[in-house]
mmCIF file of C-alpha atoms and ligand atoms in Angstrom:
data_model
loop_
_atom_site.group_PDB
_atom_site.id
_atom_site.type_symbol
_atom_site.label_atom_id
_atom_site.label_comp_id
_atom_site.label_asym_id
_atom_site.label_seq_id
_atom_site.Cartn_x
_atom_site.Cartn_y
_atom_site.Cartn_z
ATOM 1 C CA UNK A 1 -1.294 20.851 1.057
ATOM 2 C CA UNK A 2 -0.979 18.322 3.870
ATOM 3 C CA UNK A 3 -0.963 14.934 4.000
ATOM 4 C CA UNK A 4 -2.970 13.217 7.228
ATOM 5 C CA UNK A 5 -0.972 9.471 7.992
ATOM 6 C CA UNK A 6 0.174 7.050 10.606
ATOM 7 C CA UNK A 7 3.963 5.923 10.466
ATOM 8 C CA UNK A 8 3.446 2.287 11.152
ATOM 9 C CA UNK A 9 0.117 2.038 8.729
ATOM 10 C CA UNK A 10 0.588 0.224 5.154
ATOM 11 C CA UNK A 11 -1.995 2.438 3.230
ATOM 12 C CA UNK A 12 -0.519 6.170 4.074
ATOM 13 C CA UNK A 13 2.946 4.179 3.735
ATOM 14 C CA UNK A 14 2.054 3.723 -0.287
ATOM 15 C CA UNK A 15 1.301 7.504 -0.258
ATOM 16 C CA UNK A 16 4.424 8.230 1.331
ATOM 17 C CA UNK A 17 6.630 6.127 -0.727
ATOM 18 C CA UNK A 18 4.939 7.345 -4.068
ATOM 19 C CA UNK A 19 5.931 10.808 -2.839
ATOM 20 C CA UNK A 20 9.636 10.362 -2.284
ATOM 21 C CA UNK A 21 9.789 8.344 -5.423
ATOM 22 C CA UNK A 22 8.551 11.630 -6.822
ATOM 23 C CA UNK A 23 10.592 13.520 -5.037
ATOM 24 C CA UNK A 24 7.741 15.588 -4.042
ATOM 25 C CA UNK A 25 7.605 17.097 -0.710
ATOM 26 C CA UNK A 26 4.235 17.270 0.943
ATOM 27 C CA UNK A 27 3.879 18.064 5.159
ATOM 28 C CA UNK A 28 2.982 15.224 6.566
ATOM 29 C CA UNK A 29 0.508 15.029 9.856
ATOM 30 C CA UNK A 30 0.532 12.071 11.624
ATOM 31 C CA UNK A 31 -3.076 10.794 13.827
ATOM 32 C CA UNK A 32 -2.864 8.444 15.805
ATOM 33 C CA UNK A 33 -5.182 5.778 15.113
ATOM 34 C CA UNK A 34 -4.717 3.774 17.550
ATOM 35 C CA UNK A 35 -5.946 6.269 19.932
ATOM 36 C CA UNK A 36 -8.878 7.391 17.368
ATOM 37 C CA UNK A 37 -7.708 10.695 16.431
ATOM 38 C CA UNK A 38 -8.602 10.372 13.258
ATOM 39 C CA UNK A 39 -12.081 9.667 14.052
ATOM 40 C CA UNK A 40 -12.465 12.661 15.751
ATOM 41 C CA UNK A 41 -15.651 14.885 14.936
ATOM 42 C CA UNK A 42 -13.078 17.737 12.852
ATOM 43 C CA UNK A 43 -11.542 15.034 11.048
ATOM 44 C CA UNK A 44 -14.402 13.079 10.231
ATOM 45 C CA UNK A 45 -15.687 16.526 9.179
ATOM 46 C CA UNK A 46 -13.174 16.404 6.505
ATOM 47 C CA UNK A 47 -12.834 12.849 5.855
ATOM 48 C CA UNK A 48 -16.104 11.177 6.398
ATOM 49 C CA UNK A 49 -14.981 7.375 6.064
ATOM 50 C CA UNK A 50 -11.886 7.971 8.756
ATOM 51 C CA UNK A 51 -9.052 5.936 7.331
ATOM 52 C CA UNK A 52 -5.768 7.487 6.429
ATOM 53 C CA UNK A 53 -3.872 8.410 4.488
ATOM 54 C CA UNK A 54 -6.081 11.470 2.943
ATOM 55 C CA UNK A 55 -4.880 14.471 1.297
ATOM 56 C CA UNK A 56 -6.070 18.090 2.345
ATOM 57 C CA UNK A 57 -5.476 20.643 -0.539
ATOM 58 C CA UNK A 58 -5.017 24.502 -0.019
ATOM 59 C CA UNK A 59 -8.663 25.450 -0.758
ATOM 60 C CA UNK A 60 -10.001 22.792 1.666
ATOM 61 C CA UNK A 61 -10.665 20.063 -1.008
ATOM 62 C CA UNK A 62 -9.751 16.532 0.322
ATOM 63 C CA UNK A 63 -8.990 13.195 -1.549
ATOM 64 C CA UNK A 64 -8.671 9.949 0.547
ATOM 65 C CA UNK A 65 -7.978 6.646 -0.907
ATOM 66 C CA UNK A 66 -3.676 6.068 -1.234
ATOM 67 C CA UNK A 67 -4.341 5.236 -4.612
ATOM 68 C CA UNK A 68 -6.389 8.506 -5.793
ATOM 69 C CA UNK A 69 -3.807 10.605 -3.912
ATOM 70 C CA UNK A 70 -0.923 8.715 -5.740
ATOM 71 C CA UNK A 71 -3.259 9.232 -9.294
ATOM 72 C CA UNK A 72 -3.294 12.957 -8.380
ATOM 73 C CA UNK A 73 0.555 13.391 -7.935
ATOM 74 C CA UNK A 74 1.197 11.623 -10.770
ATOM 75 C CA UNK A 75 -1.214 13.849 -12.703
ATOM 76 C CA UNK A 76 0.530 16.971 -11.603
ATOM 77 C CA UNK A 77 3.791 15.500 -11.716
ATOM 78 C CA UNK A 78 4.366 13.023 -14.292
ATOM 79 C CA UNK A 79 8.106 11.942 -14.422
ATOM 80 C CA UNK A 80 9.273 9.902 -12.901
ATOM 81 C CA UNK A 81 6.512 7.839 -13.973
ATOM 82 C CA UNK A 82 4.736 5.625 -11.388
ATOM 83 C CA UNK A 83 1.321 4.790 -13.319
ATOM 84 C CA UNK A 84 2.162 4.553 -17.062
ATOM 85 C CA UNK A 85 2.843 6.321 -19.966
ATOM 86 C CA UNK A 86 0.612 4.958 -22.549
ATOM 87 C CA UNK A 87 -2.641 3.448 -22.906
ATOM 88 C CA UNK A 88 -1.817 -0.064 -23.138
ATOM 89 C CA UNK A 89 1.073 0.528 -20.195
ATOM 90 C CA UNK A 90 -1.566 1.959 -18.141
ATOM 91 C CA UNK A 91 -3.681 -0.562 -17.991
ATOM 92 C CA UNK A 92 -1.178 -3.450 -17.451
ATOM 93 C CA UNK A 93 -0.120 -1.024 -14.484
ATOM 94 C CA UNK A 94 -3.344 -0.635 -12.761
ATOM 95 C CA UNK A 95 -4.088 -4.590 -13.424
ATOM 96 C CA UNK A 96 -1.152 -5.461 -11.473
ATOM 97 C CA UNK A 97 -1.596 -2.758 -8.742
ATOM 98 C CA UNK A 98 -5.098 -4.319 -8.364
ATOM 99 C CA UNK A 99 -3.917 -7.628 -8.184
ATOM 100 C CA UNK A 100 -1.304 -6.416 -5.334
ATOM 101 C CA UNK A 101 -3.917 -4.754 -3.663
ATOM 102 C CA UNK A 102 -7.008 -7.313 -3.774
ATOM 103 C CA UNK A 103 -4.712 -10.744 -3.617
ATOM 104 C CA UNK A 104 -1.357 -9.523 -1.142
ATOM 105 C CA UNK A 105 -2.437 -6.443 1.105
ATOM 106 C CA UNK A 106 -6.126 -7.197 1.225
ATOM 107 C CA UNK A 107 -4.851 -10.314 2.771
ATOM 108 C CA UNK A 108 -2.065 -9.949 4.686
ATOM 109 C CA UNK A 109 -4.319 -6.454 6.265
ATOM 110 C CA UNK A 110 -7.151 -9.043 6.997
ATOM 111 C CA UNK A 111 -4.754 -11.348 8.566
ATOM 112 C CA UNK A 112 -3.478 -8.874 10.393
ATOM 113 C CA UNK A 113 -6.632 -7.048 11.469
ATOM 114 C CA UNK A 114 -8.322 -10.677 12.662
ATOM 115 C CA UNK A 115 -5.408 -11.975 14.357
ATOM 116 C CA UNK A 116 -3.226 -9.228 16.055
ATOM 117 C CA UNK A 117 -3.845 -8.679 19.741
ATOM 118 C CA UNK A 118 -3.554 -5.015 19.077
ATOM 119 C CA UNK A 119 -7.272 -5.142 17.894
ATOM 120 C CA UNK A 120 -8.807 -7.289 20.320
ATOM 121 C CA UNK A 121 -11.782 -4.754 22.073
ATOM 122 C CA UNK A 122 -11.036 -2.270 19.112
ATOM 123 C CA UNK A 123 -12.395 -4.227 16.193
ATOM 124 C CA UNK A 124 -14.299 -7.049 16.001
ATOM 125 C CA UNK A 125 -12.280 -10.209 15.139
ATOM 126 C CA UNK A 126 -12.951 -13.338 13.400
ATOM 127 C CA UNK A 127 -9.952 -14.944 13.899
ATOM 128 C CA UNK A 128 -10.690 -17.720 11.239
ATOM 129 C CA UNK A 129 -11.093 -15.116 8.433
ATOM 130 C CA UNK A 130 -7.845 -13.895 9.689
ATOM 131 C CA UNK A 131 -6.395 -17.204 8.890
ATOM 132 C CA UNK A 132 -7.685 -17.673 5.554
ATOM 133 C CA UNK A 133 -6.372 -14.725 4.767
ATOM 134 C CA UNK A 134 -2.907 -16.000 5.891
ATOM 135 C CA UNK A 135 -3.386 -19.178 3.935
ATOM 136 C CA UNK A 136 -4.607 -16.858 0.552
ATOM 137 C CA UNK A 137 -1.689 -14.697 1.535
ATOM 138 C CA UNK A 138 1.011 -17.192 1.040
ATOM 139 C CA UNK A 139 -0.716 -18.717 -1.865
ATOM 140 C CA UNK A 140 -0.416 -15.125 -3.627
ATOM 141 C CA UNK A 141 3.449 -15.058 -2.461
ATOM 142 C CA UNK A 142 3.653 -18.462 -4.303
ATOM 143 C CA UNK A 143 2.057 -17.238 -7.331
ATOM 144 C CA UNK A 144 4.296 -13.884 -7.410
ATOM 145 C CA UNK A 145 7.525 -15.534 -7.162
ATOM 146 C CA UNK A 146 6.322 -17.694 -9.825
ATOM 147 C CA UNK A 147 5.310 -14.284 -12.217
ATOM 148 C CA UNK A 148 8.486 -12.840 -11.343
ATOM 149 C CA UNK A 149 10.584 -14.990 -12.992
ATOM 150 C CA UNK A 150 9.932 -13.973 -15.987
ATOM 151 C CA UNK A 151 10.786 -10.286 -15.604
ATOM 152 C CA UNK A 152 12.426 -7.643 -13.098
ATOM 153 C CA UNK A 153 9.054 -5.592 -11.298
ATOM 154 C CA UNK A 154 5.446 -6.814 -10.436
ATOM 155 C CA UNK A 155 4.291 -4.570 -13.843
ATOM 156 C CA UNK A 156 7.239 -5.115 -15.887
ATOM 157 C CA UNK A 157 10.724 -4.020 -16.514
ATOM 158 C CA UNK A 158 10.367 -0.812 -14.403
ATOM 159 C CA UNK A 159 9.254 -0.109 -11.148
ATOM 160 C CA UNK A 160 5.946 1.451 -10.519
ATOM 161 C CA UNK A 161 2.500 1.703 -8.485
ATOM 162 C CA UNK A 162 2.227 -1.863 -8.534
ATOM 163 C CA UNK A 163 5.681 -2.606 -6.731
ATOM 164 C CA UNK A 164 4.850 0.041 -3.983
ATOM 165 C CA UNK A 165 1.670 -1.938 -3.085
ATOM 166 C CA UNK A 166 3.425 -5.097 -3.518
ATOM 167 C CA UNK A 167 5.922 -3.948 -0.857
ATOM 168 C CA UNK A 168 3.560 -2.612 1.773
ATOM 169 C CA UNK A 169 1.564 -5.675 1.527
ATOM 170 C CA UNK A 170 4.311 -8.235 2.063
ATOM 171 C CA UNK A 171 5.893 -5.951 4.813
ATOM 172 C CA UNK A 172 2.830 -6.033 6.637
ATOM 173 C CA UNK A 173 2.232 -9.753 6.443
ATOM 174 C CA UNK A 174 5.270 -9.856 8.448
ATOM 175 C CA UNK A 175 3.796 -9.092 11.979
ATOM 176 C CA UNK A 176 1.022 -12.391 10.799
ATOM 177 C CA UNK A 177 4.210 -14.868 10.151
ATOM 178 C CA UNK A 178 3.567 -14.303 6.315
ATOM 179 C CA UNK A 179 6.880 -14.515 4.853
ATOM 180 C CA UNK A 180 8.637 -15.154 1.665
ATOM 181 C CA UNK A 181 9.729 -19.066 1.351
ATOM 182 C CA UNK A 182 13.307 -19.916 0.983
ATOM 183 C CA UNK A 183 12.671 -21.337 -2.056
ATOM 184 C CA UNK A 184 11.057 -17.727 -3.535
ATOM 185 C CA UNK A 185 14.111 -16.775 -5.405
ATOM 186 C CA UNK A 186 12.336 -14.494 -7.871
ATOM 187 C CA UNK A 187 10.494 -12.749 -5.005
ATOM 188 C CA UNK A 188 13.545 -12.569 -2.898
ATOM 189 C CA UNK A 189 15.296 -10.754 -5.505
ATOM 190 C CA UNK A 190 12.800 -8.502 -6.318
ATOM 191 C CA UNK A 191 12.165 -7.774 -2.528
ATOM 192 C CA UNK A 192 16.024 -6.841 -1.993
ATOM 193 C CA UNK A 193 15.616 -4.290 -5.356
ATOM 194 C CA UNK A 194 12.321 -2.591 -3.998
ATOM 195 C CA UNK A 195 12.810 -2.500 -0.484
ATOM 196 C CA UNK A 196 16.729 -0.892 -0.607
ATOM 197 C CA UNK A 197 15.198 2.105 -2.670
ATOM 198 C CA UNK A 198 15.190 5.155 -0.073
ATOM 199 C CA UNK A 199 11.812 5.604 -0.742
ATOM 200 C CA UNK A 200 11.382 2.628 1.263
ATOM 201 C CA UNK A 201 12.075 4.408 4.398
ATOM 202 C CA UNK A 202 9.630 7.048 3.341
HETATM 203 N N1 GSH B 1 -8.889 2.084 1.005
HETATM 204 C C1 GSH B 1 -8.214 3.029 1.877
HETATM 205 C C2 GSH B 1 -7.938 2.333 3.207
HETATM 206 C C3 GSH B 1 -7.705 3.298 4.318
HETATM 207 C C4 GSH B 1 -7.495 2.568 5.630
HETATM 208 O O1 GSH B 1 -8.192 1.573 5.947
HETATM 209 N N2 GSH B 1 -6.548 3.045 6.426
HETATM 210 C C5 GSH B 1 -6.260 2.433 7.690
HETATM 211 C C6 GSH B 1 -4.736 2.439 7.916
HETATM 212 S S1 GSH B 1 -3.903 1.418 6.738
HETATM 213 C C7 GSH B 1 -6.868 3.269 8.819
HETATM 214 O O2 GSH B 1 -6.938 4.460 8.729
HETATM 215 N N3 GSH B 1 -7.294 2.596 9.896
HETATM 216 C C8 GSH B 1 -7.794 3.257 11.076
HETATM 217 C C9 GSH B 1 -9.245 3.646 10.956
HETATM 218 O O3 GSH B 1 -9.891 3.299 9.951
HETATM 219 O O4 GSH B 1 -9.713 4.256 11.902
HETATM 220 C C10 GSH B 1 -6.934 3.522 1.191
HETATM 221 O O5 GSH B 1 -6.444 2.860 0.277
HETATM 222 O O6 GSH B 1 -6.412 4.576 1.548
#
């Protein structure tokens, strides 16, 4: 098994972090995407779409998508438990690993992607989506801090999926001046729990 990433990029990041909260060690080869290697023809062979993180398996089968690759771990692996243990729990996960993805990394990425010089003449920019995106961004960090007060993790009173996306999303908002307020308490404190886990180096 292998695991194709980037060191700096949020989505292989969530793979990587799942892993070690697994404890689950997986080689890890790291493209450079900057430079296109993973658009390459032999790795678009494998991984049509390009993006990273994807998963190669032993008999050649591939998964992309951080979240399928994280569903398949915790498939084959199921303690400690990242997605939910019952029915009801694994749907409240998924909601709120949705809700990380679509309202905090979806924007703080498209920030990112629309405003960072390091796309200019790679991708094309619009910088004004970029800054919607910071404005939605910082609305969703509003909103968080305000769900958070009412219990410990993004999904509940343990962490899971939906903190790892959480984390990666707000992390990356940092390069776009998207940054929790002083007056997030909730998020602060749930910021200093998540991101001190030594997964968080992963
Ligand atoms: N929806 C995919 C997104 C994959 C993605 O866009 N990855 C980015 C890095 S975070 C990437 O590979 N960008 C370079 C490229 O697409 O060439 C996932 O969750 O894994």
């Amino acid at each position: 098994v292998k695991l194709y990433s980037h060191p700096l990029a949020p989505n292989p990041r969530r793979a990587r972090i799942f892993l070690a909260e697994k404890d689950i060690g997986v080689p890890v080869v790291q493209l450079d995407i900057f430079k296109g290697e993973n658009r390459e023809p032999a790795y678009l062979a494998k991984n049509p779409l390009g993006g990273v993180p994807f998963l190669e398996l032993d008999d050649g089968t591939i998964i992309a998508e951080s979240v399928a690759i994280c569903r398949f771990f915790e498939e084959m692996q199921p303690e400690p438990n990242l997605m939910g243990h019952t029915p009801l729990e694994r749907a409240q996960i998924e909601m709120w690993q949705r809700r990380m993805e679509l309202q905090i990394l979806a924007n703080t990425g498209g920030c990112f992607r629309h405003t960072n010089a390091i796309f200019a003449g790679r991708f094309p920019q619009v910088p004004e989506y970029g800054r919607m995106c910071r404005e939605n961004a910082l609305r969703m960090l509003e909103w968080l801090d305000a769900e958070l007060a009412s219990r410990p993790f993004v999904a509940g009173a343990r962490y899971t999926i939906a903190d790892i996306t959480a984390l990666v999303g707000i992390d990356l908002g940092r390069s776009s001046e998207i940054a929790i307020g002083p007056a997030q308490k909730n998020l602060a404190r749930w910021y200093e729990l998540v991101a001190s886990r030594p997964s968080a180096k992963a």
